[in-house]
Amino acid sequence: MISSFKGEFLTMVIINKSNIMKTLKIFFFLPLMFFYTSLTQAELRIEVKKSGDKSAGVPIAVVPFASQNAISVDVAAIVNADLARSGYFQTLAEEQMLTKPTAAAEVKFKAWQILGQEYLVVGKIDKNLDNYSILFQLLSVSQKSQLIDYKISAGAQGLRRAAHKISDLIYEKLTGKKGVFDTRVAFISSESGVYKLQVADVDGFETKTIVSTSEPIMSPAWSPDGAKIAYVSFESHRPAIFVQALATGTRTKVAAFSGINGAPAWSPDGSKLALTLSKDGNPNIYIADLATNVITQLTKISGINTEPTWSPDGQTIVFTSNQDGKPQLYKIPSNGGNVQRLTFEGEYNAKASFSPDGQKIAMVHGNEGSYKIALLELNTGVITVLTSGNLDESPSFSNNGSMVLYATQKGNKAVLAAVSTDGKIQQQLNFQNPQVRDPSWAP
Amino acid sequence: MDSDSSSKFSLAFFLAILFHLLVIALFALGLSYAPDIKIAQPIQAMRATILDEEQLQQANIINAINTSPEVEKKRLVEVQKQKQKLLAEAAEKLIAAALQEKEKQQNVKPQLSEPEKNLPKVDEAADMEKKNIETKKLDAEKQDAREKWLKKVAEKKKAEQEQAKKMEASRLAELEKKRFAENAIEIEKNKARERWLKKVAEQKKQEEKAAQNEKLKQEALKTAEAEKKQAAIAKELAREKSEENRLHALAEQRLKQAQAEQERVKALEKQQAENSKATELAAQKKAQQEKLQAEQDDKWRDKLRKQFTDAIEAKIKTRWNRPIATDGLVCVIRLQLDRNGQVRKTFVEKSSGNKLFDESASNAVYKAQPFDMPDDKKILEEALESFPVKFDD
């Protein structure tokens, strides 16, 4: 069964009202800065040292957005969940709120100070026919100031995405880094003998099934523009590689040779797929030109050579090979050339995923039967283990380069999780499906 | 090593000695060697004619044209012919001379042999006698002729001598005449010259006179000018002198004034010093006391300052919500307070690189206000300026 879904359009008119204020603030501050730093030789010097290991998420309260109409989507709740799930914030439960202001002007900071809040999000939604406009402000409780003031417009179908967008804006304002709330994930779920290729928002909602079959589906891969997904399907009892457009559901068979047809990977320009084929003997890496349907062999190595991935500049392909005995990562110029080994530490290094800047590779790092997600610094060759599971697999970088999505085991359930690239923030993605694996973070 | 270097040294030493000896030898040689001094000969004047080179060349060219090969050939042939002619003539002369000699000999021979032929052999003695007599006769004749010829020659000689004498006399007379004439010309010439010289001298004299006159005139002018100049200089000098005098006078006056002022000030100071000596002593004592007090105050103030900063730190610390995953981060917030202990301004002086962390620090400062402000005036001043608050996770 093949289904399709249309990409929801989200028209967001984002007006940042606090920009002028900010500029004025800077102008006011600059002369002061120079004045104080140049003239004062203050003997006062204060040093605040941390006491104990008490460190927690930054307290933030997202007050429910007011609306005259009944709206099916609770935007504030989505924002609240997004911020909480990020690991960096500690949100305030609605029942603990003493007041529920809906605009910055109504806010009494004292009330929020008593609750120990650092930040506050207030807003309201106006409905005009089928169009919703969301007005919201981010405030600093401690400094009693407004940090951002935006207006976002969206259709009824786009309210969820609008909420994720608000989360991204708040996250970026407070952390200085781009948020990844408004992103999607492709994955394979399986339940009672039915395999599904599904796409969902990163919070696990808005799940859409792309392909459903009684035979296994593997290795979903997003095209660079996010419009298509390549995957391996065993629907005809033998593996075949398909490319499917998400908006229309139309799909084309790219490779169905005898033997293995696996691990498709998109070139950064979206014109080619790197594949693993065994049509000429042992599994090797091949390049399929999607425009001409010409398939050329890239590697001619003994053993198993699979899981290709393109570097962001398209110059290099990194793949897994056991040519030296155990699976390790190797690289080869994408137009052919010398093969070079990349990993030497650990018994098992496989399933590479490039960071967007091309400096790092996330991979499965195995030692003594324990498989964890690790980062390989390409400049130094240093490997940093990020996760603590035993069967972590299929790492996939977020498009902002700050998180790595991967599949892991929780109890006897296969679940998806994400980890920050410094390993400090761990998130579990809450999907309703019992068994979820092979995730791929959308571009 | 050692022997090596010593051998090297001895070689060098030997060479040095050799060189020195050479120098001495050269010096000795140089002493006994009188250099051949060549004195330049005085340059003799040469007579030269200026030639037009172009003309000369043209002439040469014409010569060259005249002596073209054919002409040259002809000329050579002519010369050859002449040479041959001369040779032929010489040869003819020689032949002629030879023939004459032969003839002479032949002429003599018959004279000698004829009697032999003619005389019979039987009366050879008679012939011989005859012959002798004849020869004697011939000899006598010969001697006569010779004497005659000698006489003639002597006479001739005598005549010639006389004539020569005569000619010599006339020549001498002529010479005398000529010399006399020449002398006359010479005298005339000298006279003319003297006249010319006289004239020239007179002219010169006149010119000199004129020149002297001119010179005198100019000198007179010069002296007049010089006098004028001198007068001007004298005037200038006088002016300068007067100016100098004026300045001197002024300077003196000023100096006097300054001295007077100095004296006045001195006197005043003296008076003041005298007046304040007692108070100064008192002030010194007071200053010392104050210093002591200040030191004590500083110590005390340090204590107060520490109390103030400790209070702030404690207040901030309890309100600091350290974000997650910020271990090891450090940031510095610059803080300015107002008199009520409220935050006037904060800014991140040194970022930790983590915005959430920097913000948490700022927030902690705001949350901790108001702060208890110090009573001490100096510490209060410090607090009212700005000071750093370091957050160390």
PDB file of C-alpha atoms in Angstrom, chain B residues 105-308:
ATOM      1  CA  GLN B 105     150.442  47.363 -75.648  1.00  0.00           C
ATOM      2  CA  GLN B 106     150.431  46.263 -79.277  1.00  0.00           C
ATOM      3  CA  ASN B 107     152.065  49.578 -80.269  1.00  0.00           C
ATOM      4  CA  VAL B 108     154.770  49.065 -77.694  1.00  0.00           C
ATOM      5  CA  LYS B 109     155.377  45.469 -78.627  1.00  0.00           C
ATOM      6  CA  PRO B 110     156.232  46.043 -82.206  1.00  0.00           C
ATOM      7  CA  GLN B 111     158.606  48.748 -81.142  1.00  0.00           C
ATOM      8  CA  LEU B 112     160.314  46.343 -78.897  1.00  0.00           C
ATOM      9  CA  SER B 113     160.249  43.264 -81.032  1.00  0.00           C
ATOM     10  CA  GLU B 114     161.099  44.870 -84.319  1.00  0.00           C
ATOM     11  CA  PRO B 115     164.831  45.261 -83.622  1.00  0.00           C
ATOM     12  CA  GLU B 116     164.916  41.676 -82.513  1.00  0.00           C
ATOM     13  CA  LYS B 117     163.336  40.668 -85.681  1.00  0.00           C
ATOM     14  CA  ASN B 118     165.319  43.018 -87.722  1.00  0.00           C
ATOM     15  CA  LEU B 119     168.728  42.242 -86.067  1.00  0.00           C
ATOM     16  CA  PRO B 120     170.441  39.035 -86.909  1.00  0.00           C
ATOM     17  CA  LYS B 121     171.246  36.758 -84.126  1.00  0.00           C
ATOM     18  CA  VAL B 122     174.909  36.761 -84.710  1.00  0.00           C
ATOM     19  CA  ASP B 123     175.582  40.300 -83.636  1.00  0.00           C
ATOM     20  CA  GLU B 124     173.350  40.328 -80.789  1.00  0.00           C
ATOM     21  CA  ALA B 125     175.769  42.158 -78.506  1.00  0.00           C
ATOM     22  CA  ALA B 126     176.141  44.952 -80.896  1.00  0.00           C
ATOM     23  CA  ASP B 127     172.520  45.192 -81.136  1.00  0.00           C
ATOM     24  CA  MET B 128     172.325  45.198 -77.418  1.00  0.00           C
ATOM     25  CA  GLU B 129     174.764  48.001 -77.187  1.00  0.00           C
ATOM     26  CA  LYS B 130     173.022  49.845 -79.882  1.00  0.00           C
ATOM     27  CA  LYS B 131     169.881  49.270 -78.126  1.00  0.00           C
ATOM     28  CA  ASN B 132     171.233  50.551 -74.852  1.00  0.00           C
ATOM     29  CA  ILE B 133     172.525  53.668 -76.413  1.00  0.00           C
ATOM     30  CA  GLU B 134     169.304  54.238 -78.125  1.00  0.00           C
ATOM     31  CA  THR B 135     167.421  53.746 -74.907  1.00  0.00           C
ATOM     32  CA  LYS B 136     169.770  56.092 -73.168  1.00  0.00           C
ATOM     33  CA  LYS B 137     169.138  58.566 -75.841  1.00  0.00           C
ATOM     34  CA  LEU B 138     165.469  58.125 -75.580  1.00  0.00           C
ATOM     35  CA  ASP B 139     165.652  58.554 -71.816  1.00  0.00           C
ATOM     36  CA  ALA B 140     167.563  61.756 -72.121  1.00  0.00           C
ATOM     37  CA  GLU B 141     165.047  63.055 -74.572  1.00  0.00           C
ATOM     38  CA  LYS B 142     162.338  62.002 -72.318  1.00  0.00           C
ATOM     39  CA  GLN B 143     163.857  63.765 -69.345  1.00  0.00           C
ATOM     40  CA  ASP B 144     164.246  66.919 -71.376  1.00  0.00           C
ATOM     41  CA  ALA B 145     160.678  66.853 -72.425  1.00  0.00           C
ATOM     42  CA  ARG B 146     159.714  66.294 -68.858  1.00  0.00           C
ATOM     43  CA  GLU B 147     161.673  69.137 -67.552  1.00  0.00           C
ATOM     44  CA  LYS B 148     160.231  71.327 -70.242  1.00  0.00           C
ATOM     45  CA  TRP B 149     156.731  70.202 -69.329  1.00  0.00           C
ATOM     46  CA  LEU B 150     157.437  70.761 -65.642  1.00  0.00           C
ATOM     47  CA  LYS B 151     158.653  74.236 -66.377  1.00  0.00           C
ATOM     48  CA  LYS B 152     155.562  74.900 -68.410  1.00  0.00           C
ATOM     49  CA  VAL B 153     153.397  73.581 -65.658  1.00  0.00           C
ATOM     50  CA  ALA B 154     155.155  75.741 -63.043  1.00  0.00           C
ATOM     51  CA  GLU B 155     154.679  78.763 -65.206  1.00  0.00           C
ATOM     52  CA  LYS B 156     151.126  77.949 -65.732  1.00  0.00           C
ATOM     53  CA  LYS B 157     150.699  77.429 -62.073  1.00  0.00           C
ATOM     54  CA  LYS B 158     152.322  80.737 -61.311  1.00  0.00           C
ATOM     55  CA  ALA B 159     150.020  82.504 -63.737  1.00  0.00           C
ATOM     56  CA  GLU B 160     147.063  80.791 -62.295  1.00  0.00           C
ATOM     57  CA  GLN B 161     148.168  81.747 -58.799  1.00  0.00           C
ATOM     58  CA  GLU B 162     148.528  85.301 -59.837  1.00  0.00           C
ATOM     59  CA  GLN B 163     145.178  85.334 -61.436  1.00  0.00           C
ATOM     60  CA  ALA B 164     143.674  83.752 -58.370  1.00  0.00           C
ATOM     61  CA  LYS B 165     145.340  86.394 -56.257  1.00  0.00           C
ATOM     62  CA  LYS B 166     143.895  89.038 -58.489  1.00  0.00           C
ATOM     63  CA  MET B 167     140.464  87.523 -58.371  1.00  0.00           C
ATOM     64  CA  GLU B 168     140.664  87.140 -54.620  1.00  0.00           C
ATOM     65  CA  ALA B 169     141.538  90.774 -54.291  1.00  0.00           C
ATOM     66  CA  SER B 170     138.684  91.855 -56.467  1.00  0.00           C
ATOM     67  CA  ARG B 171     136.358  89.501 -54.654  1.00  0.00           C
ATOM     68  CA  LEU B 172     137.446  90.900 -51.323  1.00  0.00           C
ATOM     69  CA  ALA B 173     136.967  94.380 -52.604  1.00  0.00           C
ATOM     70  CA  GLU B 174     133.558  93.517 -53.825  1.00  0.00           C
ATOM     71  CA  LEU B 175     132.801  91.845 -50.515  1.00  0.00           C
ATOM     72  CA  GLU B 176     134.005  94.938 -48.708  1.00  0.00           C
ATOM     73  CA  LYS B 177     131.754  97.000 -50.910  1.00  0.00           C
ATOM     74  CA  LYS B 178     128.851  94.783 -50.324  1.00  0.00           C
ATOM     75  CA  ARG B 179     129.472  94.759 -46.585  1.00  0.00           C
ATOM     76  CA  PHE B 180     129.617  98.457 -46.557  1.00  0.00           C
ATOM     77  CA  ALA B 181     126.373  98.680 -48.397  1.00  0.00           C
ATOM     78  CA  GLU B 182     124.897  96.205 -46.059  1.00  0.00           C
ATOM     79  CA  ASN B 183     126.146  98.153 -43.109  1.00  0.00           C
ATOM     80  CA  ALA B 184     124.539 101.240 -44.499  1.00  0.00           C
ATOM     81  CA  ILE B 185     121.236  99.435 -44.840  1.00  0.00           C
ATOM     82  CA  GLU B 186     121.654  98.078 -41.352  1.00  0.00           C
ATOM     83  CA  ILE B 187     122.304 101.509 -39.951  1.00  0.00           C
ATOM     84  CA  GLU B 188     119.340 102.837 -41.802  1.00  0.00           C
ATOM     85  CA  LYS B 189     117.269 100.003 -40.485  1.00  0.00           C
ATOM     86  CA  ASN B 190     118.442 100.611 -36.937  1.00  0.00           C
ATOM     87  CA  LYS B 191     117.681 104.231 -37.262  1.00  0.00           C
ATOM     88  CA  ALA B 192     114.194 103.506 -38.486  1.00  0.00           C
ATOM     89  CA  ARG B 193     113.754 101.074 -35.662  1.00  0.00           C
ATOM     90  CA  GLU B 194     114.917 103.560 -33.111  1.00  0.00           C
ATOM     91  CA  ARG B 195     112.526 106.056 -34.525  1.00  0.00           C
ATOM     92  CA  TRP B 196     109.700 103.561 -34.348  1.00  0.00           C
ATOM     93  CA  LEU B 197     110.645 102.597 -30.849  1.00  0.00           C
ATOM     94  CA  LYS B 198     110.702 106.199 -29.836  1.00  0.00           C
ATOM     95  CA  LYS B 199     107.306 106.640 -31.327  1.00  0.00           C
ATOM     96  CA  VAL B 200     105.979 103.572 -29.576  1.00  0.00           C
ATOM     97  CA  ALA B 201     107.477 104.673 -26.286  1.00  0.00           C
ATOM     98  CA  GLU B 202     105.871 108.046 -26.660  1.00  0.00           C
ATOM     99  CA  GLN B 203     102.575 106.461 -27.433  1.00  0.00           C
ATOM    100  CA  LYS B 204     102.943 104.214 -24.454  1.00  0.00           C
ATOM    101  CA  LYS B 205     103.810 107.134 -22.298  1.00  0.00           C
ATOM    102  CA  GLN B 206     100.714 108.925 -23.423  1.00  0.00           C
ATOM    103  CA  GLU B 207      98.568 105.871 -22.875  1.00  0.00           C
ATOM    104  CA  GLU B 208     100.011 105.372 -19.441  1.00  0.00           C
ATOM    105  CA  LYS B 209      99.338 108.926 -18.646  1.00  0.00           C
ATOM    106  CA  ALA B 210      95.730 108.543 -19.770  1.00  0.00           C
ATOM    107  CA  ALA B 211      95.395 105.297 -17.814  1.00  0.00           C
ATOM    108  CA  GLN B 212      96.821 106.920 -14.722  1.00  0.00           C
ATOM    109  CA  ASN B 213      94.421 109.752 -15.117  1.00  0.00           C
ATOM    110  CA  GLU B 214      91.570 107.276 -15.411  1.00  0.00           C
ATOM    111  CA  LYS B 215      92.853 105.332 -12.462  1.00  0.00           C
ATOM    112  CA  LEU B 216      93.068 108.381 -10.370  1.00  0.00           C
ATOM    113  CA  LYS B 217      89.584 109.300 -11.322  1.00  0.00           C
ATOM    114  CA  GLN B 218      88.268 105.866 -10.416  1.00  0.00           C
ATOM    115  CA  GLU B 219      90.181 105.798  -7.195  1.00  0.00           C
ATOM    116  CA  ALA B 220      88.691 109.065  -6.315  1.00  0.00           C
ATOM    117  CA  LEU B 221      85.255 107.679  -7.041  1.00  0.00           C
ATOM    118  CA  LYS B 222      86.031 104.557  -5.066  1.00  0.00           C
ATOM    119  CA  THR B 223      87.232 106.414  -2.076  1.00  0.00           C
ATOM    120  CA  ALA B 224      84.145 108.569  -2.233  1.00  0.00           C
ATOM    121  CA  GLU B 225      81.953 105.507  -2.302  1.00  0.00           C
ATOM    122  CA  ALA B 226      83.881 103.798   0.450  1.00  0.00           C
ATOM    123  CA  GLU B 227      83.555 106.893   2.530  1.00  0.00           C
ATOM    124  CA  LYS B 228      79.839 106.892   1.895  1.00  0.00           C
ATOM    125  CA  LYS B 229      79.610 103.247   2.873  1.00  0.00           C
ATOM    126  CA  GLN B 230      81.682 103.735   5.926  1.00  0.00           C
ATOM    127  CA  ALA B 231      79.492 106.581   6.908  1.00  0.00           C
ATOM    128  CA  ALA B 232      76.424 104.343   6.512  1.00  0.00           C
ATOM    129  CA  ILE B 233      78.068 101.558   8.503  1.00  0.00           C
ATOM    130  CA  ALA B 234      79.050 103.978  11.148  1.00  0.00           C
ATOM    131  CA  LYS B 235      75.486 105.212  11.255  1.00  0.00           C
ATOM    132  CA  GLU B 236      74.168 101.636  11.485  1.00  0.00           C
ATOM    133  CA  LEU B 237      76.684 100.801  14.173  1.00  0.00           C
ATOM    134  CA  ALA B 238      75.680 103.839  16.065  1.00  0.00           C
ATOM    135  CA  ARG B 239      72.063 102.849  15.776  1.00  0.00           C
ATOM    136  CA  GLU B 240      72.818  99.318  16.866  1.00  0.00           C
ATOM    137  CA  LYS B 241      74.858 100.573  19.703  1.00  0.00           C
ATOM    138  CA  SER B 242      72.073 102.800  20.841  1.00  0.00           C
ATOM    139  CA  GLU B 243      69.597  99.888  20.504  1.00  0.00           C
ATOM    140  CA  GLU B 244      71.971  97.666  22.417  1.00  0.00           C
ATOM    141  CA  ASN B 245      72.308 100.250  25.052  1.00  0.00           C
ATOM    142  CA  ARG B 246      68.578 100.563  25.214  1.00  0.00           C
ATOM    143  CA  LEU B 247      68.160  96.792  25.501  1.00  0.00           C
ATOM    144  CA  HIS B 248      70.888  96.610  28.058  1.00  0.00           C
ATOM    145  CA  ALA B 249      69.166  99.243  30.009  1.00  0.00           C
ATOM    146  CA  LEU B 250      65.877  97.404  29.671  1.00  0.00           C
ATOM    147  CA  ALA B 251      67.443  94.080  30.675  1.00  0.00           C
ATOM    148  CA  GLU B 252      69.059  95.708  33.638  1.00  0.00           C
ATOM    149  CA  GLN B 253      65.822  97.247  34.584  1.00  0.00           C
ATOM    150  CA  ARG B 254      64.045  93.933  34.282  1.00  0.00           C
ATOM    151  CA  LEU B 255      66.748  92.136  36.187  1.00  0.00           C
ATOM    152  CA  LYS B 256      66.474  94.730  38.880  1.00  0.00           C
ATOM    153  CA  GLN B 257      62.738  94.304  38.915  1.00  0.00           C
ATOM    154  CA  ALA B 258      63.056  90.508  39.027  1.00  0.00           C
ATOM    155  CA  GLN B 259      65.601  90.748  41.789  1.00  0.00           C
ATOM    156  CA  ALA B 260      63.366  93.092  43.633  1.00  0.00           C
ATOM    157  CA  GLU B 261      60.461  90.712  43.127  1.00  0.00           C
ATOM    158  CA  GLN B 262      62.576  87.765  44.212  1.00  0.00           C
ATOM    159  CA  GLU B 263      63.682  89.588  47.252  1.00  0.00           C
ATOM    160  CA  ARG B 264      60.147  90.531  48.003  1.00  0.00           C
ATOM    161  CA  VAL B 265      58.985  86.938  47.562  1.00  0.00           C
ATOM    162  CA  LYS B 266      61.871  85.690  49.600  1.00  0.00           C
ATOM    163  CA  ALA B 267      61.065  88.106  52.294  1.00  0.00           C
ATOM    164  CA  LEU B 268      57.453  87.089  52.124  1.00  0.00           C
ATOM    165  CA  GLU B 269      58.346  83.425  52.174  1.00  0.00           C
ATOM    166  CA  LYS B 270      60.657  83.958  55.017  1.00  0.00           C
ATOM    167  CA  GLN B 271      57.951  85.663  56.845  1.00  0.00           C
ATOM    168  CA  GLN B 272      55.467  82.994  55.945  1.00  0.00           C
ATOM    169  CA  ALA B 273      57.901  80.255  56.804  1.00  0.00           C
ATOM    170  CA  GLU B 274      58.504  81.873  60.078  1.00  0.00           C
ATOM    171  CA  ASN B 275      54.819  82.234  60.533  1.00  0.00           C
ATOM    172  CA  SER B 276      53.985  78.677  59.497  1.00  0.00           C
ATOM    173  CA  LYS B 277      56.896  76.849  60.997  1.00  0.00           C
ATOM    174  CA  ALA B 278      54.913  76.073  64.028  1.00  0.00           C
ATOM    175  CA  THR B 279      51.783  75.187  62.123  1.00  0.00           C
ATOM    176  CA  GLU B 280      53.823  73.059  59.728  1.00  0.00           C
ATOM    177  CA  LEU B 281      55.151  71.021  62.529  1.00  0.00           C
ATOM    178  CA  ALA B 282      51.668  70.604  63.735  1.00  0.00           C
ATOM    179  CA  ALA B 283      50.500  69.666  60.255  1.00  0.00           C
ATOM    180  CA  GLN B 284      53.248  67.091  59.920  1.00  0.00           C
ATOM    181  CA  LYS B 285      52.207  65.545  63.120  1.00  0.00           C
ATOM    182  CA  LYS B 286      48.656  65.605  61.956  1.00  0.00           C
ATOM    183  CA  ALA B 287      49.564  64.060  58.571  1.00  0.00           C
ATOM    184  CA  GLN B 288      51.395  61.279  60.275  1.00  0.00           C
ATOM    185  CA  GLN B 289      48.440  60.680  62.463  1.00  0.00           C
ATOM    186  CA  GLU B 290      46.181  60.822  59.452  1.00  0.00           C
ATOM    187  CA  LYS B 291      48.360  58.391  57.553  1.00  0.00           C
ATOM    188  CA  LEU B 292      48.234  55.998  60.398  1.00  0.00           C
ATOM    189  CA  GLN B 293      44.540  56.518  60.566  1.00  0.00           C
ATOM    190  CA  ALA B 294      44.245  56.007  56.795  1.00  0.00           C
ATOM    191  CA  GLU B 295      46.191  52.791  56.983  1.00  0.00           C
ATOM    192  CA  GLN B 296      43.941  51.623  59.699  1.00  0.00           C
ATOM    193  CA  ASP B 297      41.009  52.859  57.655  1.00  0.00           C
ATOM    194  CA  ASP B 298      42.261  50.971  54.572  1.00  0.00           C
ATOM    195  CA  LYS B 299      42.498  47.779  56.527  1.00  0.00           C
ATOM    196  CA  TRP B 300      39.124  48.380  57.925  1.00  0.00           C
ATOM    197  CA  ARG B 301      37.826  49.342  54.491  1.00  0.00           C
ATOM    198  CA  ASP B 302      39.204  46.151  52.996  1.00  0.00           C
ATOM    199  CA  LYS B 303      37.256  44.316  55.611  1.00  0.00           C
ATOM    200  CA  LEU B 304      34.136  46.304  54.741  1.00  0.00           C
ATOM    201  CA  ARG B 305      34.703  45.734  51.063  1.00  0.00           C
ATOM    202  CA  LYS B 306      34.995  42.018  51.586  1.00  0.00           C
ATOM    203  CA  GLN B 307      31.783  42.050  53.603  1.00  0.00           C
ATOM    204  CA  PHE B 308      30.054  43.866  50.748  1.00  0.00           C
TER     205      PHE B 308
END
